[in-house]
Coordinates of C-alpha atoms in Angstrom, one line a residue:
X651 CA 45.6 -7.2 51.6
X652 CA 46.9 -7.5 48.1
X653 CA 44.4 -9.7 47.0
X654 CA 41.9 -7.6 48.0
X655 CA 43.6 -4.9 46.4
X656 CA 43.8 -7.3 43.0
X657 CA 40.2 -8.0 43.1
X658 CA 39.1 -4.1 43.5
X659 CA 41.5 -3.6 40.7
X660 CA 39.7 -6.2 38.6
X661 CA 36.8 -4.8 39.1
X662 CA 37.2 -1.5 38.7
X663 CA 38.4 -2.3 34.9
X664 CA 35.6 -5.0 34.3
X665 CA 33.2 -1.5 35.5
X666 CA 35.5 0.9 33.2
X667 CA 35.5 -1.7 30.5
X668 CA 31.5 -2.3 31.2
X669 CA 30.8 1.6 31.1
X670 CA 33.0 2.0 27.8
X671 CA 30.8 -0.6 26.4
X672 CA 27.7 1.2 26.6
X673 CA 29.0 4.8 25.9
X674 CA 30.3 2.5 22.5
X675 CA 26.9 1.1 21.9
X676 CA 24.7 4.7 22.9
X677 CA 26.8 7.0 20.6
X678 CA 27.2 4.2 17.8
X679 CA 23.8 3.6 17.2
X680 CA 23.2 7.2 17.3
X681 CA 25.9 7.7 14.8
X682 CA 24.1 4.5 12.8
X683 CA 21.0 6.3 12.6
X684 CA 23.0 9.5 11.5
X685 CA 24.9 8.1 8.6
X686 CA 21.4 6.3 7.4
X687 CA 19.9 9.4 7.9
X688 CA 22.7 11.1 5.3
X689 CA 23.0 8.5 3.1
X690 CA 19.2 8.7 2.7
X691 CA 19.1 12.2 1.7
X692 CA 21.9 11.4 -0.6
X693 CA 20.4 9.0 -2.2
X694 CA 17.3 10.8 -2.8
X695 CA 18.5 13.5 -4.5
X696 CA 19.4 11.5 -6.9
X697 CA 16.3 10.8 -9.5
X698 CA 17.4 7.5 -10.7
X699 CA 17.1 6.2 -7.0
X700 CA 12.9 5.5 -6.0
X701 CA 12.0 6.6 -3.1
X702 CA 11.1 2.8 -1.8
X703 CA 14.6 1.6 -2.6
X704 CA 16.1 4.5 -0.7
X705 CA 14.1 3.5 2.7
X706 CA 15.1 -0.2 2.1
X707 CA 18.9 0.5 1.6
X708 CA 18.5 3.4 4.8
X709 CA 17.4 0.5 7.1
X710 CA 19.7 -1.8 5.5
X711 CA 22.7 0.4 6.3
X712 CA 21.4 1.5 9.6
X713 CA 21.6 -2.2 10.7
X714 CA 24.5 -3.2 9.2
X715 CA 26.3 -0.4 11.5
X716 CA 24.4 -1.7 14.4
X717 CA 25.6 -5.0 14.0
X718 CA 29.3 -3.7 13.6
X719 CA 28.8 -1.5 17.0
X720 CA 27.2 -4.3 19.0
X721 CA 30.8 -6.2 17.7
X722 CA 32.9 -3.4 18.8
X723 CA 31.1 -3.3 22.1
X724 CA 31.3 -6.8 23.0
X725 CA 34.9 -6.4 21.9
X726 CA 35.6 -3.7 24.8
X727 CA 33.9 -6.2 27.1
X728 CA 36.4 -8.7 26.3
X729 CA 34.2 -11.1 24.2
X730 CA 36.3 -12.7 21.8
X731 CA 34.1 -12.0 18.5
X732 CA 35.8 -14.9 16.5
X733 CA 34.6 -17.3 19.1
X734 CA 31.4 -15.2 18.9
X735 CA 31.1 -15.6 15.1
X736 CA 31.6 -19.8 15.3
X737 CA 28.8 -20.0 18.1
X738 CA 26.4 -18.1 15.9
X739 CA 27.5 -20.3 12.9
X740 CA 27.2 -23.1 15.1
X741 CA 23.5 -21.8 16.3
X742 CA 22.4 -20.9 12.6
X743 CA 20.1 -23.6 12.0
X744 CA 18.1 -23.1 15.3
X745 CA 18.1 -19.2 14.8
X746 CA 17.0 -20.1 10.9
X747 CA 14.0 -22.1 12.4
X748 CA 12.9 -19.2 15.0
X749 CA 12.9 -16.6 13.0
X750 CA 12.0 -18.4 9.5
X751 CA 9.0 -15.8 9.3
X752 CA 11.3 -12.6 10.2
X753 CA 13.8 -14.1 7.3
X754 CA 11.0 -14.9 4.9
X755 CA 9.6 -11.4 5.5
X756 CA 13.0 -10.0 4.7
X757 CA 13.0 -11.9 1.4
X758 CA 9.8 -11.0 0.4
X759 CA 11.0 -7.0 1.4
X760 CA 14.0 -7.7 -1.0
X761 CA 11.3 -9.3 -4.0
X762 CA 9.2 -6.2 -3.3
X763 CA 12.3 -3.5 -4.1
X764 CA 13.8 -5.6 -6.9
X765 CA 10.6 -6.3 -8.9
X766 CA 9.0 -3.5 -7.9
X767 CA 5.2 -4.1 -8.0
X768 CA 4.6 -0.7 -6.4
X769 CA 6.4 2.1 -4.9
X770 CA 5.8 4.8 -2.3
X771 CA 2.7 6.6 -3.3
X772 CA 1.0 3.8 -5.0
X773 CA -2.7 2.8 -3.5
X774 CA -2.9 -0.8 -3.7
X775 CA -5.0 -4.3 -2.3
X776 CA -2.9 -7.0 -0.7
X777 CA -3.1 -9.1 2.2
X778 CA -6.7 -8.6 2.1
X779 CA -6.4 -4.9 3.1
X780 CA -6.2 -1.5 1.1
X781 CA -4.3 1.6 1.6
X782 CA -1.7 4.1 0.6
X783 CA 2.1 2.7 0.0
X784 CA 3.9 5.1 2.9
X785 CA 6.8 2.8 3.4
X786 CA 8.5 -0.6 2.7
X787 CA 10.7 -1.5 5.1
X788 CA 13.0 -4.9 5.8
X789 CA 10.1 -7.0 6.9
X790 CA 7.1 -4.8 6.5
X791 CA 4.9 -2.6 4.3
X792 CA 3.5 0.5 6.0
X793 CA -0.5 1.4 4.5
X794 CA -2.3 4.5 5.5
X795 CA -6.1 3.8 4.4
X796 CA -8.4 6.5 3.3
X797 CA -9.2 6.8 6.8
X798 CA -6.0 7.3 8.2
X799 CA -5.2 4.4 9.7
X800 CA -1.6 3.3 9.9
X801 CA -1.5 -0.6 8.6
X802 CA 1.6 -2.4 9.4
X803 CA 1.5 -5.6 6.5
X804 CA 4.4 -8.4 6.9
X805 CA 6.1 -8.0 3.6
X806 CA 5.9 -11.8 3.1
X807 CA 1.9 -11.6 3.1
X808 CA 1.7 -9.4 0.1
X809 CA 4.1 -11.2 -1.6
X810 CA 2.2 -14.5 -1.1
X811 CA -0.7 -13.3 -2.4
X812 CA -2.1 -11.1 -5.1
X813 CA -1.2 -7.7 -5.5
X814 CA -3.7 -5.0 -7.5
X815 CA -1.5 -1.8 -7.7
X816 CA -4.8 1.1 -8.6
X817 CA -2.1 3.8 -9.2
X818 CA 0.1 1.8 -12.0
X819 CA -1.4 3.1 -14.9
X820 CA -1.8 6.6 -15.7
X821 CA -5.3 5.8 -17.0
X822 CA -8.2 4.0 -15.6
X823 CA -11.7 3.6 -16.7
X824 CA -14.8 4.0 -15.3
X825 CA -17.4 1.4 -15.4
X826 CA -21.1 1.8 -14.3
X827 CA -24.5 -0.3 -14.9
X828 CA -27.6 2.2 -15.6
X829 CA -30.6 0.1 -15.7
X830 CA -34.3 2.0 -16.8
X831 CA -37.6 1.0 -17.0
X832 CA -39.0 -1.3 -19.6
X833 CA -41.6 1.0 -20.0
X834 CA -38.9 3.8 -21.1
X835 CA -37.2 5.1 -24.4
X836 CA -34.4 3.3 -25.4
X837 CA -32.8 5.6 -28.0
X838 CA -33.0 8.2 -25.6
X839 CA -32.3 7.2 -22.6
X840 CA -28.7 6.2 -24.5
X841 CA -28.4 9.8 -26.2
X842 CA -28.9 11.0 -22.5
X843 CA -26.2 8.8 -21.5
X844 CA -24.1 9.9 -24.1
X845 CA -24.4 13.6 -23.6
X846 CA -23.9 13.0 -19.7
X847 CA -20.3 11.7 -20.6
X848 CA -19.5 14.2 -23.4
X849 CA -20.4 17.0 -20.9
X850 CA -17.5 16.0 -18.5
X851 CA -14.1 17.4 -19.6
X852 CA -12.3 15.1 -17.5
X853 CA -13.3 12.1 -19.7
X854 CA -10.7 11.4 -22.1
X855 CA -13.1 11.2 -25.0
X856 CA -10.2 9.9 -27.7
X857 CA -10.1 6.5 -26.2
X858 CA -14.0 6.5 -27.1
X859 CA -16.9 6.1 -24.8
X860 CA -19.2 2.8 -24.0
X861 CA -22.8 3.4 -23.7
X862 CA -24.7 -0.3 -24.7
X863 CA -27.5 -2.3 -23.8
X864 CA -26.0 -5.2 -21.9
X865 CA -28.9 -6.5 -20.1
X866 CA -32.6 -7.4 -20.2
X867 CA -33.0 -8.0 -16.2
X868 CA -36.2 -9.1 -14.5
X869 CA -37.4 -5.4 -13.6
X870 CA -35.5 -3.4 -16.0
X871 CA -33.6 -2.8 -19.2
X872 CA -29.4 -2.3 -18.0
X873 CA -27.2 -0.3 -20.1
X874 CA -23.2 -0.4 -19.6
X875 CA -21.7 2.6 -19.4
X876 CA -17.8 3.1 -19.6
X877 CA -15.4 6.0 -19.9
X878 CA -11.7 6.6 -19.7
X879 CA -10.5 9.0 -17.4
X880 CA -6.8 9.9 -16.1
X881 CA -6.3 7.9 -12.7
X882 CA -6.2 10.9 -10.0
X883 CA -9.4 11.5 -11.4
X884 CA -11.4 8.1 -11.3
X885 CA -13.6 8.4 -8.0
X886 CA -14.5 11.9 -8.5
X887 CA -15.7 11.4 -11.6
X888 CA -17.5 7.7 -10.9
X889 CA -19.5 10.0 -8.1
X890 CA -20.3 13.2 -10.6
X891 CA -21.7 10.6 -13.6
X892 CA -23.4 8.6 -11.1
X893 CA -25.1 12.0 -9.5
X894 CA -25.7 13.3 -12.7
X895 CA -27.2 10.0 -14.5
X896 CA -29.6 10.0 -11.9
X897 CA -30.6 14.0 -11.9
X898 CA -30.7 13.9 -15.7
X899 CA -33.4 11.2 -15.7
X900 CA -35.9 12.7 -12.9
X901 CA -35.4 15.7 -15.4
X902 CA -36.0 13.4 -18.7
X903 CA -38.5 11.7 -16.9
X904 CA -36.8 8.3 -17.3
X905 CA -37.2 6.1 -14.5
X906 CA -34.7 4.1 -12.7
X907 CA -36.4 0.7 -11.6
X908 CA -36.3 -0.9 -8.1
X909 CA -36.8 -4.1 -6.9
X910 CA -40.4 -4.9 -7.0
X911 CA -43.3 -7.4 -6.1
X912 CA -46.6 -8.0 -7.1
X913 CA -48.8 -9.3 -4.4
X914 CA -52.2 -10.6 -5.8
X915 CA -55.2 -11.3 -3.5
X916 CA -57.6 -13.3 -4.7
X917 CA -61.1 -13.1 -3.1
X918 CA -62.9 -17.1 -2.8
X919 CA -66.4 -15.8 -1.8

């Protein structure tokens, strides 16, 4: 009877020690994800901090607690966590080798906060895909295109490759190929050109203007045109010159060539 009574006392404190393990591990992550969550806010009230290095140091302290709770639980369970420590140690290489792309992704997440090649906000190409910078986090990138799509990029595919970051300069300029007819009037076709571009206030007109023949094509004559303009505004005004080019010259009566053939038939009889 007493050993019975040993064993239902054993396991009554293995259940009590089981169920204080995971009341340890609910309310600590909870209280992980609430100290991230204030540290966060801390940290971005301060303007020094960017807003990407706040959401890389939030998940970084977030899992750091994790960790530490997980320890504490197994703790409660009777897990000696020294012991614990020299099995992982022990299992470091094979856990290294199974999760070499989760670890290089993490690196590349650290490269991407400490050299900063963009930040949240920023529209860039990488990894073969486009989008909106919405967040970096320990092993990925978050995109949202002009679409709305939500792309999820491993971290250690943009670092691998190149990076084109639209939204790092305050400036951009806008380049566009007019081509006219051979048949057409040079000189004004490139005062028409010119007045287009001097007629837009958004075009930063004292880092000059570009309007030059570049181009004797098969079917017609190609003029380069280029203009500076402040980055917000690039694609609306690359659509407005491009609609306006091409009103301006049915007005002007200057054409815009097409490709073209010439089929000759030739009669033997």
């Amino acid at each position: 009877m007493n050993s019975v009574e040993t064993v239902s006392d054993m396991i009554g404190v293995y259940a009590l020690n089981v169920a204080m393990a995971i009341v340890i591990f609910v309310i600590g992550k909870w209280v992980a994800r609430k100290v991230a969550d204030i540290a966060f806010k801390l940290m971005m009230k301060n303007s020094k901090i960017d807003e990407t290095l706040a959401k890389f140091l939030d998940d970084i302290i977030y899992y750091i607690l994790v960790v530490m709770v997980v320890l504490t639980a197994l703790k409660q369970l009777g897990v000696d966590t020294t012991s614990f420590f020299a099995i992982l140690g022990a299992a470091g290489l094979a856990i290294g080798l199974a999760l070499k792309d989760s670890l290089g992704n993490f690196a590349s997440g650290v490269m991407i906060i400490l050299f900063r090649p963009f930040k949240v906000g920023d529209f860039i190409n990488a990894a073969g895909v486009s989008g909106t910078v919405e967040e970096v986090t320990i092993f990925n990138t978050i995109l949202k295109t002009g679409d709305n799509q939500k792309l999820i990029v491993p971290n250690g595919s943009i670092t691998g490759g190149t990076i084109t970051n639209v939204n790092a300069k305050p400036e951009r300029r806008v380049d566009l190929v007019v081509g006219i007819g051979y048949d057409d009037d040079i000189k004004k076709a490139k005062e028409v050109l010119t007045n287009i571009i001097e007629a837009d206030e958004r075009v930063l007109k004292d880092k000059g203007i570009t309007v030059a023949v570049s181009e004797l094509a098969d079917s017609s004559v190609n003029f380069v045109v280029r203009a500076w303009v402040n980055t917000p505004d690039y694609w609306a005004v690359k659509f407005d010159l491009t609609e306006n080019i091409k009103l301006t010259f049915d007005k002007e009566g200057i054409s815009i060539p097409y490709p073209q053939q010439d089929v000759h038939h030739y009669n033997n009889d």
